[in-house]
Coordinates of N, CA and C in Angstrom, one line a residue:
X13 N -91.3 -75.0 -4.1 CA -90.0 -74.4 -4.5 C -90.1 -73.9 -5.9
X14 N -90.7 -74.6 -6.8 CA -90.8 -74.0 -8.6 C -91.8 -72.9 -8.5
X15 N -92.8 -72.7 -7.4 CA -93.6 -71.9 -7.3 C -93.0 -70.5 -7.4
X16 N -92.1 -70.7 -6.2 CA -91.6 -69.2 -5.6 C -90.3 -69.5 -6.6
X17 N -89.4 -69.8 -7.2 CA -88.6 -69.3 -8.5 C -90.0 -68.6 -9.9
X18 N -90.6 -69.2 -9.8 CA -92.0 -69.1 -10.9 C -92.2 -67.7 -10.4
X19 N -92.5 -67.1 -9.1 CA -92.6 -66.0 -8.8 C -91.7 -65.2 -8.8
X20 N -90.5 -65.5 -8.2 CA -89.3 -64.6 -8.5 C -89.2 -64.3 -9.2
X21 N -88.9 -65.1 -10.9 CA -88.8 -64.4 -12.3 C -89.4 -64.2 -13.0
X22 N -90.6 -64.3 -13.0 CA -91.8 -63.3 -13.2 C -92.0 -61.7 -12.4
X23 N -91.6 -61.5 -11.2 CA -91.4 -60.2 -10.9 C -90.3 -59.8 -11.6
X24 N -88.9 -60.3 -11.5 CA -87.9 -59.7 -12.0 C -88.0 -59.4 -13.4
X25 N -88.8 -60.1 -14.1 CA -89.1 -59.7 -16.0 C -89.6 -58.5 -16.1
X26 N -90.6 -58.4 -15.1 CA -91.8 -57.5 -15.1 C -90.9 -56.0 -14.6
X27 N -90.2 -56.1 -13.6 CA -89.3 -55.3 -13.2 C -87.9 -55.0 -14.3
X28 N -87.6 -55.6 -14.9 CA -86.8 -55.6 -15.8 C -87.2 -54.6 -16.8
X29 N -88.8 -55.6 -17.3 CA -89.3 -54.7 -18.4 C -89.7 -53.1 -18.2
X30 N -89.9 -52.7 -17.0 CA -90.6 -51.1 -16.8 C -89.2 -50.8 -16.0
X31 N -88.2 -50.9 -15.9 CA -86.9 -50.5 -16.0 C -86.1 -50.1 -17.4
X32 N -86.4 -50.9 -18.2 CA -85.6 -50.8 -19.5 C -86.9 -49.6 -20.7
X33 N -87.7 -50.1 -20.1 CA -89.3 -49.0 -20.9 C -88.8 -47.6 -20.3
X34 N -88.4 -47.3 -19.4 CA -88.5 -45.9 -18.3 C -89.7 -45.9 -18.6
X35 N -90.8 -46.4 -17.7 CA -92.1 -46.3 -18.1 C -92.1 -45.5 -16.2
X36 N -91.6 -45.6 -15.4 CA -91.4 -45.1 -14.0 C -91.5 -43.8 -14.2
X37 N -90.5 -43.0 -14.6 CA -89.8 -41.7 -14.8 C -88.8 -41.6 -14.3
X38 N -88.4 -40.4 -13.8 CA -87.5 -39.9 -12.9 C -88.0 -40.0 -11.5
X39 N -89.1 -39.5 -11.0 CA -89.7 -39.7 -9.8 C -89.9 -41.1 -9.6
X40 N -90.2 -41.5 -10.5 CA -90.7 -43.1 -10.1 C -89.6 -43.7 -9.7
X41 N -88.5 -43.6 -10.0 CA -87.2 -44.5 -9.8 C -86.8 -44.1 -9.1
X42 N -86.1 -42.3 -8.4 CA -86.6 -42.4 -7.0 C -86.9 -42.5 -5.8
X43 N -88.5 -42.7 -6.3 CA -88.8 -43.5 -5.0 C -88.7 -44.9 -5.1
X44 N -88.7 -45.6 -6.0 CA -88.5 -47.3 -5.9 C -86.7 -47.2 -4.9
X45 N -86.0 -46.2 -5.3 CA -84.2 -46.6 -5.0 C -84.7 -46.4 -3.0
X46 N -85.6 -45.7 -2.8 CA -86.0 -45.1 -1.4 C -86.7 -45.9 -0.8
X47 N -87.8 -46.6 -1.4 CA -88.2 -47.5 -1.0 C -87.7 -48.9 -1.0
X48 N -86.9 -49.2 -1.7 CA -86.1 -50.5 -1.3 C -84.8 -50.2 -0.4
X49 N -84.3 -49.2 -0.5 CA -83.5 -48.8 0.6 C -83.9 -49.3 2.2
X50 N -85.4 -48.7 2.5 CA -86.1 -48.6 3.8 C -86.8 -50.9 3.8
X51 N -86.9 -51.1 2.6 CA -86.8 -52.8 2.7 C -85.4 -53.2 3.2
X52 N -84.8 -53.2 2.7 CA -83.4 -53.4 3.2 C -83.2 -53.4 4.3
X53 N -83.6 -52.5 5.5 CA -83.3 -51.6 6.9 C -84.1 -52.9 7.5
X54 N -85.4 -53.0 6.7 CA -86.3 -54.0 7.5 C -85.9 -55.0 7.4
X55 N -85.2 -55.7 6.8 CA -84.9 -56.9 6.1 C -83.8 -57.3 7.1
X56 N -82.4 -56.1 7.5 CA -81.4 -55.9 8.3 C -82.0 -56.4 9.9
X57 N -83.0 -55.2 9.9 CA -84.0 -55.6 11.4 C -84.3 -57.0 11.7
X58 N -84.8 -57.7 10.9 CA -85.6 -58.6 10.9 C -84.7 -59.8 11.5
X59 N -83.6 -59.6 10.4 CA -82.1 -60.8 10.9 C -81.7 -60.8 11.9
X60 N -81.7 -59.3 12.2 CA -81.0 -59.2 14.1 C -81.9 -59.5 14.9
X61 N -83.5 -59.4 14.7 CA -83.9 -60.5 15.5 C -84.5 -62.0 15.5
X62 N -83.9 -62.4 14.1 CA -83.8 -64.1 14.1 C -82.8 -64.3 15.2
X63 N -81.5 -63.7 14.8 CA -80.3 -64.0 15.1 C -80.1 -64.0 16.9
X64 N -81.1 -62.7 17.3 CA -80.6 -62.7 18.5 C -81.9 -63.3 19.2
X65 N -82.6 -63.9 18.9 CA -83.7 -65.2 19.9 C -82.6 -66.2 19.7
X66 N -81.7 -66.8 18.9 CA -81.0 -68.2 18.8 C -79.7 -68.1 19.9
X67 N -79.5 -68.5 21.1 CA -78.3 -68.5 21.9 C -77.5 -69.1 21.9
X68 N -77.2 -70.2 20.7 CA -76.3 -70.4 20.0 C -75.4 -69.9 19.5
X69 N -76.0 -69.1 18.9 CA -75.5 -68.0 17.8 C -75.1 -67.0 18.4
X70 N -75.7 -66.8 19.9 CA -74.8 -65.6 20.2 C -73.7 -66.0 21.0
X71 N -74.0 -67.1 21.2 CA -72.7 -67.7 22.3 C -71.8 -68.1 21.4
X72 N -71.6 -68.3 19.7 CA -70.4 -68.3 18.8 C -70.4 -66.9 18.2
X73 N -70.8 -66.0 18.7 CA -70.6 -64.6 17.8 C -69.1 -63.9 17.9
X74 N -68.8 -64.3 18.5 CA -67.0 -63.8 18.6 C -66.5 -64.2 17.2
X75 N -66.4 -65.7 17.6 CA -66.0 -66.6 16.7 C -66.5 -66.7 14.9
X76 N -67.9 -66.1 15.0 CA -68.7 -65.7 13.8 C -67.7 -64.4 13.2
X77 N -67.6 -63.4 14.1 CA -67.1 -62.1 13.2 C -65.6 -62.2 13.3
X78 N -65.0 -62.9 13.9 CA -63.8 -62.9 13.2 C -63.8 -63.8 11.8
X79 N -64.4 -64.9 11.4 CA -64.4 -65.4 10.6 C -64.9 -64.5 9.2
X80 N -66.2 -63.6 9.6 CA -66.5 -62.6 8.7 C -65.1 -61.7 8.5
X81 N -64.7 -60.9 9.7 CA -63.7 -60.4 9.3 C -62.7 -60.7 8.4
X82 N -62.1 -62.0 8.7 CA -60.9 -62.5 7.7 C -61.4 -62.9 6.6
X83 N -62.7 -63.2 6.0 CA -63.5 -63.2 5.0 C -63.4 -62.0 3.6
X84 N -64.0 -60.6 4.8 CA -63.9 -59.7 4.4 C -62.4 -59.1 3.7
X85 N -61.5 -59.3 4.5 CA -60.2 -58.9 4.3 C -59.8 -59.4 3.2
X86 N -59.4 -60.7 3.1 CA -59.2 -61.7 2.1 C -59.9 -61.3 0.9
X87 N -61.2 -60.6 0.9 CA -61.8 -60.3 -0.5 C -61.0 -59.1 -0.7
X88 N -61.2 -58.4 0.1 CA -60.5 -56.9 -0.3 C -59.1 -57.3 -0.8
X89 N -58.4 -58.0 -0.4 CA -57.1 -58.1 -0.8 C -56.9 -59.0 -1.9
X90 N -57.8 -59.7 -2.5 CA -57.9 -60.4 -3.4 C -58.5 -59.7 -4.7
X91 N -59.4 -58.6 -4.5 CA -59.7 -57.5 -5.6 C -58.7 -57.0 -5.9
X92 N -58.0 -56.8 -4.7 CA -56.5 -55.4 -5.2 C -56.0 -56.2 -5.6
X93 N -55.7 -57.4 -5.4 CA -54.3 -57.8 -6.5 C -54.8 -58.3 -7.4
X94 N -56.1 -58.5 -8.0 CA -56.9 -58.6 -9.1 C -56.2 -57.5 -9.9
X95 N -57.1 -56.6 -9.6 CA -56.6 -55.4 -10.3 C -55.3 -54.9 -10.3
X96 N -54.3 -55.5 -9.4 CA -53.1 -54.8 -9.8 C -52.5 -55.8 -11.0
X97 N -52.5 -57.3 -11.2 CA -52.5 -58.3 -12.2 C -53.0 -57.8 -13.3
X98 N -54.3 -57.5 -13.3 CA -54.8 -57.2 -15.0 C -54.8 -55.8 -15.1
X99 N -54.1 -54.9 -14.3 CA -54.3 -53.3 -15.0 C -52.9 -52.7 -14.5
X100 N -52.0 -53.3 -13.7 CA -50.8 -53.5 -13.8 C -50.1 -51.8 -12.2
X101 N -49.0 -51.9 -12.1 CA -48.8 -50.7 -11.2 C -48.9 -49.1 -11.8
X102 N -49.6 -48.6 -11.7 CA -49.2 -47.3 -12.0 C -49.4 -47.0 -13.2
X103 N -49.6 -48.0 -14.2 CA -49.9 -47.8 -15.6 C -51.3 -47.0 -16.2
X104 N -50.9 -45.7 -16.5 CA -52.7 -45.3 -16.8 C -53.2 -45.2 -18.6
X105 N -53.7 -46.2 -19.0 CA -53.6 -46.4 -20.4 C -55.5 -46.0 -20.9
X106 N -55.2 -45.0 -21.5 CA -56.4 -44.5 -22.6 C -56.8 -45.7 -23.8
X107 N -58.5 -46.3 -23.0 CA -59.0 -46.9 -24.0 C -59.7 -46.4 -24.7
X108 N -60.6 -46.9 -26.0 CA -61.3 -46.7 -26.7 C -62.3 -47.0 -25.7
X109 N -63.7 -45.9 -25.8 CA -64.7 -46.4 -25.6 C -64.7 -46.6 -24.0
X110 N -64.0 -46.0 -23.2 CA -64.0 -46.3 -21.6 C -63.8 -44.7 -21.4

């Protein structure tokens, strides 16, 4: 387990640092946003077939995505009234520096 954190933030330093250097370019960064895009897809793939060998899981899947759903909702509605709390109705106020 200290190994793979040891590894994790050692990549992310290292990614950090040639992020903040623009040592990539413009093409370089690019293709890293395109290429982790297409990781992602695989990564998406990959889950749906953990998920769908376990028949457990598909036999509570109803019950999974409504819970996601109301999840989902609950955030959404919890950002809006975030934001209606600290930036108020309708109010459009000129900051410094924003």
């Amino acid at each position: 387990m200290a190994l793979a954190l040891t590894v994790f933030f050692i990549f992310l330093s290292v990614g950090l640092f040639i992020g903040a250097k623009k040592l990539l370019g413009e093409r370089g960064l690019s293709f890293v946003s395109r290429a982790l895009s297409w990781i992602i897809y695989v990564l998406i793939f990959i889950i749906g077939v953990g998920l769908g060998g376990q028949r457990e899981v598909l036999d509570r899947f109803g019950w999974i995505g409504l819970q996601s759903l109301l999840l989902a909702l609950g955030a959404c509605a919890g950002s809006g009234a975030l934001i209606l709390f600290c930036f108020g109705r309708g109010k459009t106020q000129e900051r410094d520096g924003l």
